[in-house]
Coordinates of C-alpha atoms in Angstrom, one line a residue:
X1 CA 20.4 -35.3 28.8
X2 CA 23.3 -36.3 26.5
X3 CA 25.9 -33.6 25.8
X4 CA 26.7 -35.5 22.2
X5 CA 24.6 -36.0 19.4
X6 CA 23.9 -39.8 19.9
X7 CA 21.2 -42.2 18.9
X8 CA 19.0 -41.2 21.3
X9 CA 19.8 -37.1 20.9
X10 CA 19.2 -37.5 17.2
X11 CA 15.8 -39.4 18.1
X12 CA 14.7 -36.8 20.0
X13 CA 15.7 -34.1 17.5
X14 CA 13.6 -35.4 15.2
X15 CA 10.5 -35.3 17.4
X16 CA 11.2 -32.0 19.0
X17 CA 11.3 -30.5 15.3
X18 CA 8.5 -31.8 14.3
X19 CA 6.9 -30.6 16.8
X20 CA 7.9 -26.8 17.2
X21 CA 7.6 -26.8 13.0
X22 CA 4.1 -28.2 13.6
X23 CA 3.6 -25.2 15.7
X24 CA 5.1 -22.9 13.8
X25 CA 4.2 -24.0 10.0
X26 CA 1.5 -21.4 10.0
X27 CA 3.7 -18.4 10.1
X28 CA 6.6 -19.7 8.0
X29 CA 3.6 -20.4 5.3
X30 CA 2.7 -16.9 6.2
X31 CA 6.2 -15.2 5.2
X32 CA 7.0 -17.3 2.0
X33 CA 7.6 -15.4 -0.9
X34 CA 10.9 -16.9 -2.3
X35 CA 11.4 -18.5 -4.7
X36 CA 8.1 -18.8 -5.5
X37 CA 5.1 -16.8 -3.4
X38 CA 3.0 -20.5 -2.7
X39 CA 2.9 -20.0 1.1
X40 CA 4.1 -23.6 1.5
X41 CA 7.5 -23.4 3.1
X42 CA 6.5 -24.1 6.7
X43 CA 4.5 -27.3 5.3
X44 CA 7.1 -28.7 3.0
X45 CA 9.2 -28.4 5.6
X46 CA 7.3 -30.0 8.2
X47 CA 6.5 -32.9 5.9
X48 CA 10.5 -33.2 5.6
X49 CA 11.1 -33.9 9.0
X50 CA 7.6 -36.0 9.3
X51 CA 9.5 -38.1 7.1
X52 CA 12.6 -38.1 8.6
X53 CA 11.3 -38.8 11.9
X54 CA 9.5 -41.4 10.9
X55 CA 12.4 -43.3 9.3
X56 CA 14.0 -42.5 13.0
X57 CA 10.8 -44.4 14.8
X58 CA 10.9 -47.4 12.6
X59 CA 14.5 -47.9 13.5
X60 CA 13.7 -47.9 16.6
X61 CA 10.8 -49.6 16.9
X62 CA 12.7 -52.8 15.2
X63 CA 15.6 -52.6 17.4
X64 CA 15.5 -55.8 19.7
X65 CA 15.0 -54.6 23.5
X66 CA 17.3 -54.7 26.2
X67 CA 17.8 -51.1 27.3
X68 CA 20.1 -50.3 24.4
X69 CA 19.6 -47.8 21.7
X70 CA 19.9 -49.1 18.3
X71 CA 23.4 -48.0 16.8
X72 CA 24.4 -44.6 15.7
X73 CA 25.3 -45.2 12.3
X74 CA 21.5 -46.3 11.7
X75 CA 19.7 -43.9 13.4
X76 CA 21.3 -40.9 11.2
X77 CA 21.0 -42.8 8.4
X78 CA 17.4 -43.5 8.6
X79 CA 17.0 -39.5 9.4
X80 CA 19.1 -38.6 6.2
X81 CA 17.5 -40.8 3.8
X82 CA 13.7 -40.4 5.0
X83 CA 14.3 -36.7 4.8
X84 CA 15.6 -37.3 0.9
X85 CA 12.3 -39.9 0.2
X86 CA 10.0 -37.2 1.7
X87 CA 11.4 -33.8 1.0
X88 CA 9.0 -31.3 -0.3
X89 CA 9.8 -28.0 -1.7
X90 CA 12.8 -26.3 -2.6
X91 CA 13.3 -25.6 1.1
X92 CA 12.6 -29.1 2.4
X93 CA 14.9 -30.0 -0.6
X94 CA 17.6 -28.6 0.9
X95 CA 16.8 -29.4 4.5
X96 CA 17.3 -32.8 3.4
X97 CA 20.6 -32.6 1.8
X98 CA 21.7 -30.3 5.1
X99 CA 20.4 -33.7 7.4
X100 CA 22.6 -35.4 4.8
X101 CA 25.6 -33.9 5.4
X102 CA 25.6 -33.4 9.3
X103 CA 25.2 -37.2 9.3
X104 CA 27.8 -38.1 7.4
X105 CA 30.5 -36.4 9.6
X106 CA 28.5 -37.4 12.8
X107 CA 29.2 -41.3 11.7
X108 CA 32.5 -40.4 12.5
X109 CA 31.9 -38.9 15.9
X110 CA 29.5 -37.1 18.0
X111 CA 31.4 -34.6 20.3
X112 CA 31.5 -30.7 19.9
X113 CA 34.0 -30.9 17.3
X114 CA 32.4 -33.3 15.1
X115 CA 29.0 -31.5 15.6
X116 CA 30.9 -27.9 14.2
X117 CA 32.2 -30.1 11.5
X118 CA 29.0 -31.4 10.6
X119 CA 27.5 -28.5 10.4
X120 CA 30.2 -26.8 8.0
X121 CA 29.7 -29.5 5.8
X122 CA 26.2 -29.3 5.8
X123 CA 26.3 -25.7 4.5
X124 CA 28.7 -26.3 1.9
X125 CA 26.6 -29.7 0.8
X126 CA 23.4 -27.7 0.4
X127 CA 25.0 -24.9 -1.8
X128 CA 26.8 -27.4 -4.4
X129 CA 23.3 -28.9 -4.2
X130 CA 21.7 -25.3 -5.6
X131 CA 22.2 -24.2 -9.2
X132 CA 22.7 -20.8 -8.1
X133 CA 22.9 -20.0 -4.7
X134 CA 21.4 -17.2 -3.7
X135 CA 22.4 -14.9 -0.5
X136 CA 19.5 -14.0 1.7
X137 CA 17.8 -17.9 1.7
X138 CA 17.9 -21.0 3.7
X139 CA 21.8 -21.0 2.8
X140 CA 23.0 -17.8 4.0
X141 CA 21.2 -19.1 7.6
X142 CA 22.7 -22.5 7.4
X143 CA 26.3 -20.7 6.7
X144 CA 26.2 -18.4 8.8
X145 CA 24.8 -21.2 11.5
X146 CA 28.0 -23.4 11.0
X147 CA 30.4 -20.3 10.9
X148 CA 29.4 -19.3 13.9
X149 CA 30.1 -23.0 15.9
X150 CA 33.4 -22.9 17.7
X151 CA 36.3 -25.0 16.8
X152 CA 38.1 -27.7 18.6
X153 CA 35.5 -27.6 21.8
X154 CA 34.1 -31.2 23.0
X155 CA 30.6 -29.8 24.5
X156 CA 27.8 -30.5 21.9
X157 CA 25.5 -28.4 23.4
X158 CA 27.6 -25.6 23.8
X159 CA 28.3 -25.8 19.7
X160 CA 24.6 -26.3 18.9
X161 CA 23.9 -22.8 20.9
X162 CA 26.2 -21.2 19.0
X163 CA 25.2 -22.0 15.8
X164 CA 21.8 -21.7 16.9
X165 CA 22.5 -17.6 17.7
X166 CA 24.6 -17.1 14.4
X167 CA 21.3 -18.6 12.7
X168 CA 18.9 -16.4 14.1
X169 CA 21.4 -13.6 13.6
X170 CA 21.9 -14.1 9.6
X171 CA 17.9 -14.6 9.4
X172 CA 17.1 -11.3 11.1
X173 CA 19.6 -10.1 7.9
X174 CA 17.9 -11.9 4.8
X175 CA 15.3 -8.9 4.1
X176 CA 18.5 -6.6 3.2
X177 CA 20.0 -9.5 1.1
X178 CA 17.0 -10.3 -0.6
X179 CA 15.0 -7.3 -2.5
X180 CA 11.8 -9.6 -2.9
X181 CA 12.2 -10.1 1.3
X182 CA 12.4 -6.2 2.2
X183 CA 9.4 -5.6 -0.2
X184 CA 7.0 -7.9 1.8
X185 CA 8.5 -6.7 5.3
X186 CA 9.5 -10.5 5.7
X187 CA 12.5 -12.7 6.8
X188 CA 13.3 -15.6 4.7
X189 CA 10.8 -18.8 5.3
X190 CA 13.5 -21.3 4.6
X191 CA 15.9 -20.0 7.0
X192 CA 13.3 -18.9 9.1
X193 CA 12.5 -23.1 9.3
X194 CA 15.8 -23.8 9.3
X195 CA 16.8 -22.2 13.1
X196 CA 13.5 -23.4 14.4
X197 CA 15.4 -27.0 13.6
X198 CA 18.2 -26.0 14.9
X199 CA 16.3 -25.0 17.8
X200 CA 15.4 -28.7 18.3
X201 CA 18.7 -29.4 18.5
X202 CA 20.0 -27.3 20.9
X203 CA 17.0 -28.4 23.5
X204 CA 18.1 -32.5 22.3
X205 CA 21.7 -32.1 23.1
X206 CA 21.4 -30.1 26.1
X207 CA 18.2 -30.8 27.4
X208 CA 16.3 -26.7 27.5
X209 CA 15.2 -24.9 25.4
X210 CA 17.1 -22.4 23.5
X211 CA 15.7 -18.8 23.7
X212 CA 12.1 -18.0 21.6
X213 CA 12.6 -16.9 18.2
X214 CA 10.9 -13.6 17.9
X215 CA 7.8 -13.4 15.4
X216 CA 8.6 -11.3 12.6
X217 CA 6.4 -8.7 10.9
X218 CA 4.0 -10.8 8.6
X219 CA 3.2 -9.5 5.5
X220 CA -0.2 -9.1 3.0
X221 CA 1.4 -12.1 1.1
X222 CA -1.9 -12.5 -1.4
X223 CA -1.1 -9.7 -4.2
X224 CA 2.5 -10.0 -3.8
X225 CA 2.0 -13.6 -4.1
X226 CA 0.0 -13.2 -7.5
X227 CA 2.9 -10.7 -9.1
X228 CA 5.5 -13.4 -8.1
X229 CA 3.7 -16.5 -9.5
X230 CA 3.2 -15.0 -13.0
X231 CA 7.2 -14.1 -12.9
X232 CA 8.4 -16.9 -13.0
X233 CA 8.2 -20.7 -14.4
X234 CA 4.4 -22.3 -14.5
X235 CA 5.3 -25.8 -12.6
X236 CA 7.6 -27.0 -10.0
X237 CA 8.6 -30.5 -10.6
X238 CA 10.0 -33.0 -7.9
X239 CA 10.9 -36.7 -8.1
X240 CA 12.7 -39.2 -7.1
X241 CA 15.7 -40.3 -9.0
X242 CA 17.8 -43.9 -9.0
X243 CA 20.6 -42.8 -11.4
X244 CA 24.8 -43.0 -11.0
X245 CA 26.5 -39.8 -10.6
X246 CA 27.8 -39.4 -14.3
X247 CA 23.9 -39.4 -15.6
X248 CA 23.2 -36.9 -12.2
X249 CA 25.4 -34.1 -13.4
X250 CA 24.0 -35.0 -17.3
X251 CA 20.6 -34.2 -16.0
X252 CA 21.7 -31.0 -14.2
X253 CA 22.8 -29.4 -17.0
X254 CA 19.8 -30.1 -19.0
X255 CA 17.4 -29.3 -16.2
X256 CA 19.5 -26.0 -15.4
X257 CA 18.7 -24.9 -18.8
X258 CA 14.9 -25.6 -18.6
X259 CA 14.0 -24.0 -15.7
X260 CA 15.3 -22.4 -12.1
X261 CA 15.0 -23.1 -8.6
X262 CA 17.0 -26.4 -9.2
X263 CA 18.7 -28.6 -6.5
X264 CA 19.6 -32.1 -6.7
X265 CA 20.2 -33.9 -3.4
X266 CA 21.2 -37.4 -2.5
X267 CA 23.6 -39.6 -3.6
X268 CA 24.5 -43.7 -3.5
X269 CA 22.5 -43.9 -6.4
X270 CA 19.3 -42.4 -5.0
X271 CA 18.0 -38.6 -5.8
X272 CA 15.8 -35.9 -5.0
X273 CA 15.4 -34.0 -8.2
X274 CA 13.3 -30.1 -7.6
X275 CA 13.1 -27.5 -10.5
X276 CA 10.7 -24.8 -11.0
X277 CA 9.7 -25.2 -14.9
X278 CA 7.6 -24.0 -18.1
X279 CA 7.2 -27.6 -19.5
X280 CA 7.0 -30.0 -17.2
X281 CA 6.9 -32.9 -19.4
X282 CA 10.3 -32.0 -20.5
X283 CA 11.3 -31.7 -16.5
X284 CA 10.2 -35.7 -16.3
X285 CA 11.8 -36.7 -19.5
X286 CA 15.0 -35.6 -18.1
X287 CA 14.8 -37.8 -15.4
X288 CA 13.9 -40.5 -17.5
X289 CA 16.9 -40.2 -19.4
X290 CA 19.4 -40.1 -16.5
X291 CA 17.8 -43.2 -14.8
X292 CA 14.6 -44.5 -13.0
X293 CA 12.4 -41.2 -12.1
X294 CA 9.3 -41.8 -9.3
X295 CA 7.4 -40.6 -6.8
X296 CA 6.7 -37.7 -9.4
X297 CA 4.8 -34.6 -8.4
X298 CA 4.3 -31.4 -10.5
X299 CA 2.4 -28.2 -9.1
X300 CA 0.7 -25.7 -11.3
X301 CA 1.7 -21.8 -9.7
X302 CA -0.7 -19.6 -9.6
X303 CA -2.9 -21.5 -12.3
X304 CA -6.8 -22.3 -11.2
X305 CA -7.6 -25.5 -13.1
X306 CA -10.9 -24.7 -13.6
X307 CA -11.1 -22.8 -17.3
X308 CA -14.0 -20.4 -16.1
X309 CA -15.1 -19.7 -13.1
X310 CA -18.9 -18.8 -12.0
X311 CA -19.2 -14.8 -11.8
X312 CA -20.6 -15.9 -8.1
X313 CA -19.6 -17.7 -5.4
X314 CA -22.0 -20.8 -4.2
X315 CA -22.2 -20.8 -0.5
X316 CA -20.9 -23.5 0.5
X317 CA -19.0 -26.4 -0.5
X318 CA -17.5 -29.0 1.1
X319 CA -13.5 -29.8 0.7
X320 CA -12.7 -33.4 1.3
X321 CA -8.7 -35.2 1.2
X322 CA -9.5 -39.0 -0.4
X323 CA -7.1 -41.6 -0.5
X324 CA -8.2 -43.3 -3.9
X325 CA -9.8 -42.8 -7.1
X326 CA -12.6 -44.5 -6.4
X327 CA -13.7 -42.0 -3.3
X328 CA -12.3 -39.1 -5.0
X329 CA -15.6 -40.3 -7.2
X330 CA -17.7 -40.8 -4.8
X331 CA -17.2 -37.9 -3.0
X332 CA -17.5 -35.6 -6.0
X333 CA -20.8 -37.2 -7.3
X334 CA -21.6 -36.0 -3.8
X335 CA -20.8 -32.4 -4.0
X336 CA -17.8 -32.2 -3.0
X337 CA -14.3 -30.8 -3.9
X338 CA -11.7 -33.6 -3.6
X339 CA -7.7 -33.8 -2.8
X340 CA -6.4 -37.0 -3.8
X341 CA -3.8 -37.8 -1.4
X342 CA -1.2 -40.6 -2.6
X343 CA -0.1 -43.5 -1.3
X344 CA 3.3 -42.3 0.8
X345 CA 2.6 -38.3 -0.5
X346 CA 0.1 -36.8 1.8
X347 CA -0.9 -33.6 0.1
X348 CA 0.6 -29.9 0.9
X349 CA -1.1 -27.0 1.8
X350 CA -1.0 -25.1 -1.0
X351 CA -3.0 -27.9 -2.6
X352 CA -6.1 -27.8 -0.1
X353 CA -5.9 -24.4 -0.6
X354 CA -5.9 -24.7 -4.4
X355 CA -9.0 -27.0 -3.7
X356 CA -10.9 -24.3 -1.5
X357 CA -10.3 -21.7 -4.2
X358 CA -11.6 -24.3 -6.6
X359 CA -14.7 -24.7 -4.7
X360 CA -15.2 -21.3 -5.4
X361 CA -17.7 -20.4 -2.3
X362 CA -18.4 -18.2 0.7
X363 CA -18.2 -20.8 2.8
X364 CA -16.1 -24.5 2.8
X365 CA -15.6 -27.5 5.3
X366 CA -12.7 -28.9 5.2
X367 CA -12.4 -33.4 6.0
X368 CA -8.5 -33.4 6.0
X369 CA -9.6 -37.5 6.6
X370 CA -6.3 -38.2 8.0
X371 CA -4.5 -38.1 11.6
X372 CA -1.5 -36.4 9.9
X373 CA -2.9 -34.0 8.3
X374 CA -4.5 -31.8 10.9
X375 CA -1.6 -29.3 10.6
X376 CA -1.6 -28.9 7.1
X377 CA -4.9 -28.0 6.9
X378 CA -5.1 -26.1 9.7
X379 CA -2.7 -24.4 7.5
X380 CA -4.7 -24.2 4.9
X381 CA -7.9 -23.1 6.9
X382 CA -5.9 -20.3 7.9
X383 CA -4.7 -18.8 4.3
X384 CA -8.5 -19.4 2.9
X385 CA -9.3 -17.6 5.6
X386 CA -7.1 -14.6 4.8
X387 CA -8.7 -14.6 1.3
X388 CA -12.0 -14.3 3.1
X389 CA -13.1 -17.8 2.8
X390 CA -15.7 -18.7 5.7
X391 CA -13.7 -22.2 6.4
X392 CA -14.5 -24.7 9.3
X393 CA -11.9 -27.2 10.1
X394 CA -13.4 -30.9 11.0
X395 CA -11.0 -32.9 12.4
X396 CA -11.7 -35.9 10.5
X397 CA -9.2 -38.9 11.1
X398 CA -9.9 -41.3 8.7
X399 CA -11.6 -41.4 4.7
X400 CA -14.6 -43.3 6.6
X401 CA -15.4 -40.2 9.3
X402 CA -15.1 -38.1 6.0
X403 CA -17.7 -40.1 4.5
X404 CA -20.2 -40.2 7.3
X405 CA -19.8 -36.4 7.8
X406 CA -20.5 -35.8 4.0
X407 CA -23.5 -38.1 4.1
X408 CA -25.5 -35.6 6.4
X409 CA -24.5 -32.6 4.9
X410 CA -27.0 -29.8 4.0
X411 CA -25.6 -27.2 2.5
X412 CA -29.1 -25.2 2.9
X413 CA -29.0 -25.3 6.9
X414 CA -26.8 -22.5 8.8
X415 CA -23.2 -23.0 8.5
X416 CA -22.6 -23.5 12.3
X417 CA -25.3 -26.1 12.1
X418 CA -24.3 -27.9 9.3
X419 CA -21.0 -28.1 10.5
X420 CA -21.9 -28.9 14.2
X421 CA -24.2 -31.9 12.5
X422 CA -21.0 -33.0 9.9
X423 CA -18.6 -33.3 13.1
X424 CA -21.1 -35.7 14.9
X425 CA -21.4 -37.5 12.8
X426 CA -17.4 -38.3 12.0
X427 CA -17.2 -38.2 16.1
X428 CA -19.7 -41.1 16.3
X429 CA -18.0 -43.6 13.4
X430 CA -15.0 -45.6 14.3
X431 CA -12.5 -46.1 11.9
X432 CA -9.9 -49.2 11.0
X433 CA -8.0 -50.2 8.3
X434 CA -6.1 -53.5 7.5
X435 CA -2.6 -53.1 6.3
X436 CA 0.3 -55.4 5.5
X437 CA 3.3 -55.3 7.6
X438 CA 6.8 -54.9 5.8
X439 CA 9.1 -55.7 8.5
X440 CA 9.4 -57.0 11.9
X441 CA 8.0 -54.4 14.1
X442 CA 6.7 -54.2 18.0
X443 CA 2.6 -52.7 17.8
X444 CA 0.0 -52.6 20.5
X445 CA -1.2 -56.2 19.9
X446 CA 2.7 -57.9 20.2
X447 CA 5.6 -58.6 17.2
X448 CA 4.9 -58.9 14.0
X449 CA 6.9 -60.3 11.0
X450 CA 6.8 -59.4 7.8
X451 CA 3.8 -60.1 6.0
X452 CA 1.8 -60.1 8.3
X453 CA -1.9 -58.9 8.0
X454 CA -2.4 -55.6 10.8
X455 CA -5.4 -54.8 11.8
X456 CA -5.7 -51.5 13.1
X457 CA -8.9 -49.8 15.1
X458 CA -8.8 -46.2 15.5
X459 CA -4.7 -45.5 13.8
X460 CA -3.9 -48.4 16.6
X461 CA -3.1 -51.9 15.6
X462 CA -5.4 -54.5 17.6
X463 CA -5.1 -57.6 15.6
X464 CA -2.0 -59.5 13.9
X465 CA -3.1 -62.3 11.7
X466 CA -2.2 -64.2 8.5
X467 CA -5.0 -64.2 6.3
X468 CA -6.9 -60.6 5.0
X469 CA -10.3 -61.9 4.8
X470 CA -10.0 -63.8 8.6
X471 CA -8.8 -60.5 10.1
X472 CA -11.5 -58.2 8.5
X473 CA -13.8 -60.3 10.7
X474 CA -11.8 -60.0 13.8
X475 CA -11.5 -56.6 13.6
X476 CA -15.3 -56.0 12.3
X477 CA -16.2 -58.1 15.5
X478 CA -14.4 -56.3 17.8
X479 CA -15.5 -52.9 16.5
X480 CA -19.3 -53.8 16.4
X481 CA -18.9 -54.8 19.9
X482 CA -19.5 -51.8 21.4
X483 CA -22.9 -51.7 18.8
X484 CA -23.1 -50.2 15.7
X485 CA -25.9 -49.7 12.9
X486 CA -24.2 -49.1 9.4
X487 CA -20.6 -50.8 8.7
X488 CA -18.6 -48.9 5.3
X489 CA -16.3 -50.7 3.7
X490 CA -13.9 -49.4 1.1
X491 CA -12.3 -51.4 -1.1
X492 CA -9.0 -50.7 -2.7
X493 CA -8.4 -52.2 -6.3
X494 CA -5.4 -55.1 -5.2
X495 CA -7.9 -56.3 -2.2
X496 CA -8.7 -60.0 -2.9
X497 CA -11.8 -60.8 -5.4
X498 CA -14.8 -61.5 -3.0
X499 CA -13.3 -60.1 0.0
X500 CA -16.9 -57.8 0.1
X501 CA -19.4 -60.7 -0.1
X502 CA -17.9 -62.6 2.7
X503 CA -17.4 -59.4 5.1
X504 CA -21.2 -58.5 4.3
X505 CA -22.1 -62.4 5.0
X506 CA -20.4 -62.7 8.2
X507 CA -21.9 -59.0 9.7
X508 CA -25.3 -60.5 8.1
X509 CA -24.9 -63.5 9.8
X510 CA -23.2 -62.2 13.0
X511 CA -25.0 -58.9 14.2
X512 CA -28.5 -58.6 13.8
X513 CA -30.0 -54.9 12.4
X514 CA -26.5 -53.9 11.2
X515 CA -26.8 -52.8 7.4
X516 CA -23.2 -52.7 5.4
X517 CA -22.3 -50.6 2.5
X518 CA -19.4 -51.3 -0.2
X519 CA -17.3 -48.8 -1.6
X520 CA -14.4 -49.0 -4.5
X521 CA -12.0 -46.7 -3.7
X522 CA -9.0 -47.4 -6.1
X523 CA -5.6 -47.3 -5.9
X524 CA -5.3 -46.7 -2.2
X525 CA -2.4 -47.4 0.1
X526 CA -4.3 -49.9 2.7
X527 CA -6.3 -53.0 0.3
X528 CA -9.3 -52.6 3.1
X529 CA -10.6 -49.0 5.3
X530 CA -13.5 -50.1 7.6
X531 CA -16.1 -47.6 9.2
X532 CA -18.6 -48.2 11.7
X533 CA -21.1 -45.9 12.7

């Protein structure tokens, strides 16, 4: 295992973090009740790496082969600015400008020495990044984490250790520098994140695991979370920002006298803006002002959408995640309570959860309808559950399964059966998609270029053509191949004007028995989903 933080270290870095925050998101969610008592810490910040990581892969995964890692300077790079495009939350926020910093000073070198360096710049990064620091957070970890790595030594792993112990040392401290933290019997959920990552990086570098952080004392979160909600600022706002430095510090000003809970991250002309706000619209006019604002999300605290609420709950209700409009429709003419997940922005938890409380009933299944979602909504599952929401968790991988599932629901059956007869029938459809590539890649089926039309069956991509229409049909063959009685196709709004007709032609013409049903579902990130059940 390498003993500096090279391509390959910060590779696996990535993946191990994702992982033990996967594992882990639960109770971070659990303990979060600072800044704001949403219990989304552990997700946001899991979503941060996701993204991170996933610049990492693609890196990678165009790098010509011969044996070689692709170079350094890349690599952290990719990690820094995927954590900026996908950072969620005020701690993921700051996660991001932390990856930002380390990798700057690593692009200089990679030994012990470099690594302690990194990490002191790090700390300092993230705290001009907050309006107003405050002790007893995800800063007093990360400080505490680079003050404790040694000086002038060479061994990586022996520097990541070290600031992996001063880490867990400073979060065991955060409930006596935070009041809000010793009320709930909790440590801090950001720093809390922040040495599980740091975790990951001691096991990259040296190759074991460091030793287990302990589980701390989880408080009743619910009616503290209430009191803290209605304290503070109705909205958190996040975007990102294109904008030079002089407009940057313009727009922190302003934004620093609207609201709290502001950090600004980034730089080379390319921002993550977060504030916790009353107006929100104000928030986003701010950022139009200092350059080109997108990727714009704004969360209502503590706020239930619906203006009045039945004095009893239904029993059951079905919570569904959609990728588009069009389903989001669909799926509500059919009962159920819908998520609309955007192209690039998977949803958080806090917004399932928003969903399940929306639903309003004793009982709720939950179609997360996407591979990387399942620990978000396990998340999820698990706070409704708290609140004493009956919720079953159906593994769904794809909008398609969701579909299938909600088509033989029966509210009126037993809740075990229901749900036993809504997982068949997601298990039993197959799912593809047909994406376009945007740069050279390796897949399953060989290269592709970019451009080209990917054809994937079951999240794996089977089929590289040219033409959309042309590879529909292959794939549609391929999956009916196995047999098959109803093909769903969902549409998105971009896909080419009578893409439908021909695809319903050719499994007319091709597959005897096999009926085919058309959906519209929007604005949606792939221009075709296919199901086959």
């Amino acid at each position: 295992m390498p003993q500096t933080v090279d391509s390959a270290a910060v590779r696996t870095w990535c993946a191990l973090a994702l992982d033990a925050l996967g594992r882990e998101r639960e109770e971070i969610d659990a303990i979060n009740v600072y800044p704001v008592a949403d219990g989304d810490t552990g997700t946001n910040l899991y979503l941060t790496v996701e993204s991170a990581r996933r610049a990492v892969e693609a890196v990678f995964e165009a790098h010509d082969p011969g044996g070689t890692a692709p170079g350094f300077a890349d690599v952290s790079h990719a990690m820094a600015h995927g954590a900026l495009i996908g950072a969620r939350g005020n701690s993921g926020t700051i996660l991001a400008q932390l990856l930002r910093g380390m990798a700057e000073v690593l692009a200089r070198g990679r030994d012990g020495e470099h690594l302690a360096e990194a990490l002191r710049t790090a700390a300092a990064s993230a705290r001009q990044a907050v309006a107003h620091p405050v002790e007893g957070t995800i800063l007093s970890v990360a400080s505490a984490a680079s003050e404790a790595a040694p000086r002038g030594g060479s061994d990586a792993a022996a520097v990541a250790r070290a600031a992996y112990e001063g880490a867990r040392t400073a979060l065991d401290a955060t409930p006596g520098q935070l009041a809000v933290l010793e009320e709930a019997g909790v440590v801090d959920a950001g720093g809390r994140g922040l040495v599980t990552v740091l975790g990951a990086l001691v096991e990259a570098v040296s190759g074991e695991p460091p030793a287990r952080t302990p589980r701390h004392q989880k408080a009743v979160v619910a009616p503290h979370a209430e009191a803290c909600a209605t304290g503070g600022p109705a909205y958190e706002v996040i975007y990102l920002l294109e904008a030079d430095d002089a407009a940057v510090a313009r727009l922190r000003a302003r934004l620093d006298a609207l609201g709290d809970s502001l950090v600004v991250v980034g730089g080379d002309g390319l921002w993550n803006v977060h504030v916790h706000v009353d107006d929100a619209g104000d928030a986003v006019e701010a950022g139009v002002e200092a350059g080109r604002p997108h990727r714009i999300r704004i969360t209502h605290f503590g706020a239930d959408p619906v203006p009045a609420r039945p004095a009893e709950r239904i029993q059951r209700a079905v919570v569904a995640v959609v990728p588009g409009e069009g389903l989001a429709a669909l799926c509500t003419e059919a009962g159920a309570t819908t998520v609309l997940a955007r192209p690039g922005e998977p949803p958080a938890s806090g917004e399932l959860v928003d969903a399940i409380r929306r639903a309003h009933a004793r009982e709720v299944v939950l179609l997360p309808n996407a591979a990387e979602l399942r620990h978000t909504a396990a998340a999820a599952a698990e706070q409704a559950r708290a609140e004493g929401v009956r919720v079953a968790l159906i593994p769904t991988r794809a909008a398609v399964q969701g579909i299938a599932a909600l088509a033989v629901h029966e509210p009126d059956r037993r809740f075990d059966e229901d749900v036993v007869a809504m997982t068949a029938a997601a298990g039993a459809t197959r799912y593809g998609e047909l994406a376009v590539a945007e740069h050279q890649s390796f897949t399953s089926a060989g290269v592709c270029q970019a451009g080209d039309v990917l054809g994937l069956i079951d999240g794996d991509v089977a089929v590289i053509g040219q033409d959309l229409a042309e590879t529909a049909e292959t794939v549609l063959d391929r999956m009916l191949a196995a047999g098959g009685e109803l093909v769903t196709l969902v549409l998105a709004d971009d896909a080419p004007a009578g893409l439908a007709e021909r695809l319903e032609t050719h499994v007319r013409d091709r597959h005897l028995a096999v009926d085919t049903c058309v959906y519209h579902g929007g604005r949606q990130a792939a221009p075709l989903l296919i199901g086959v059940e």
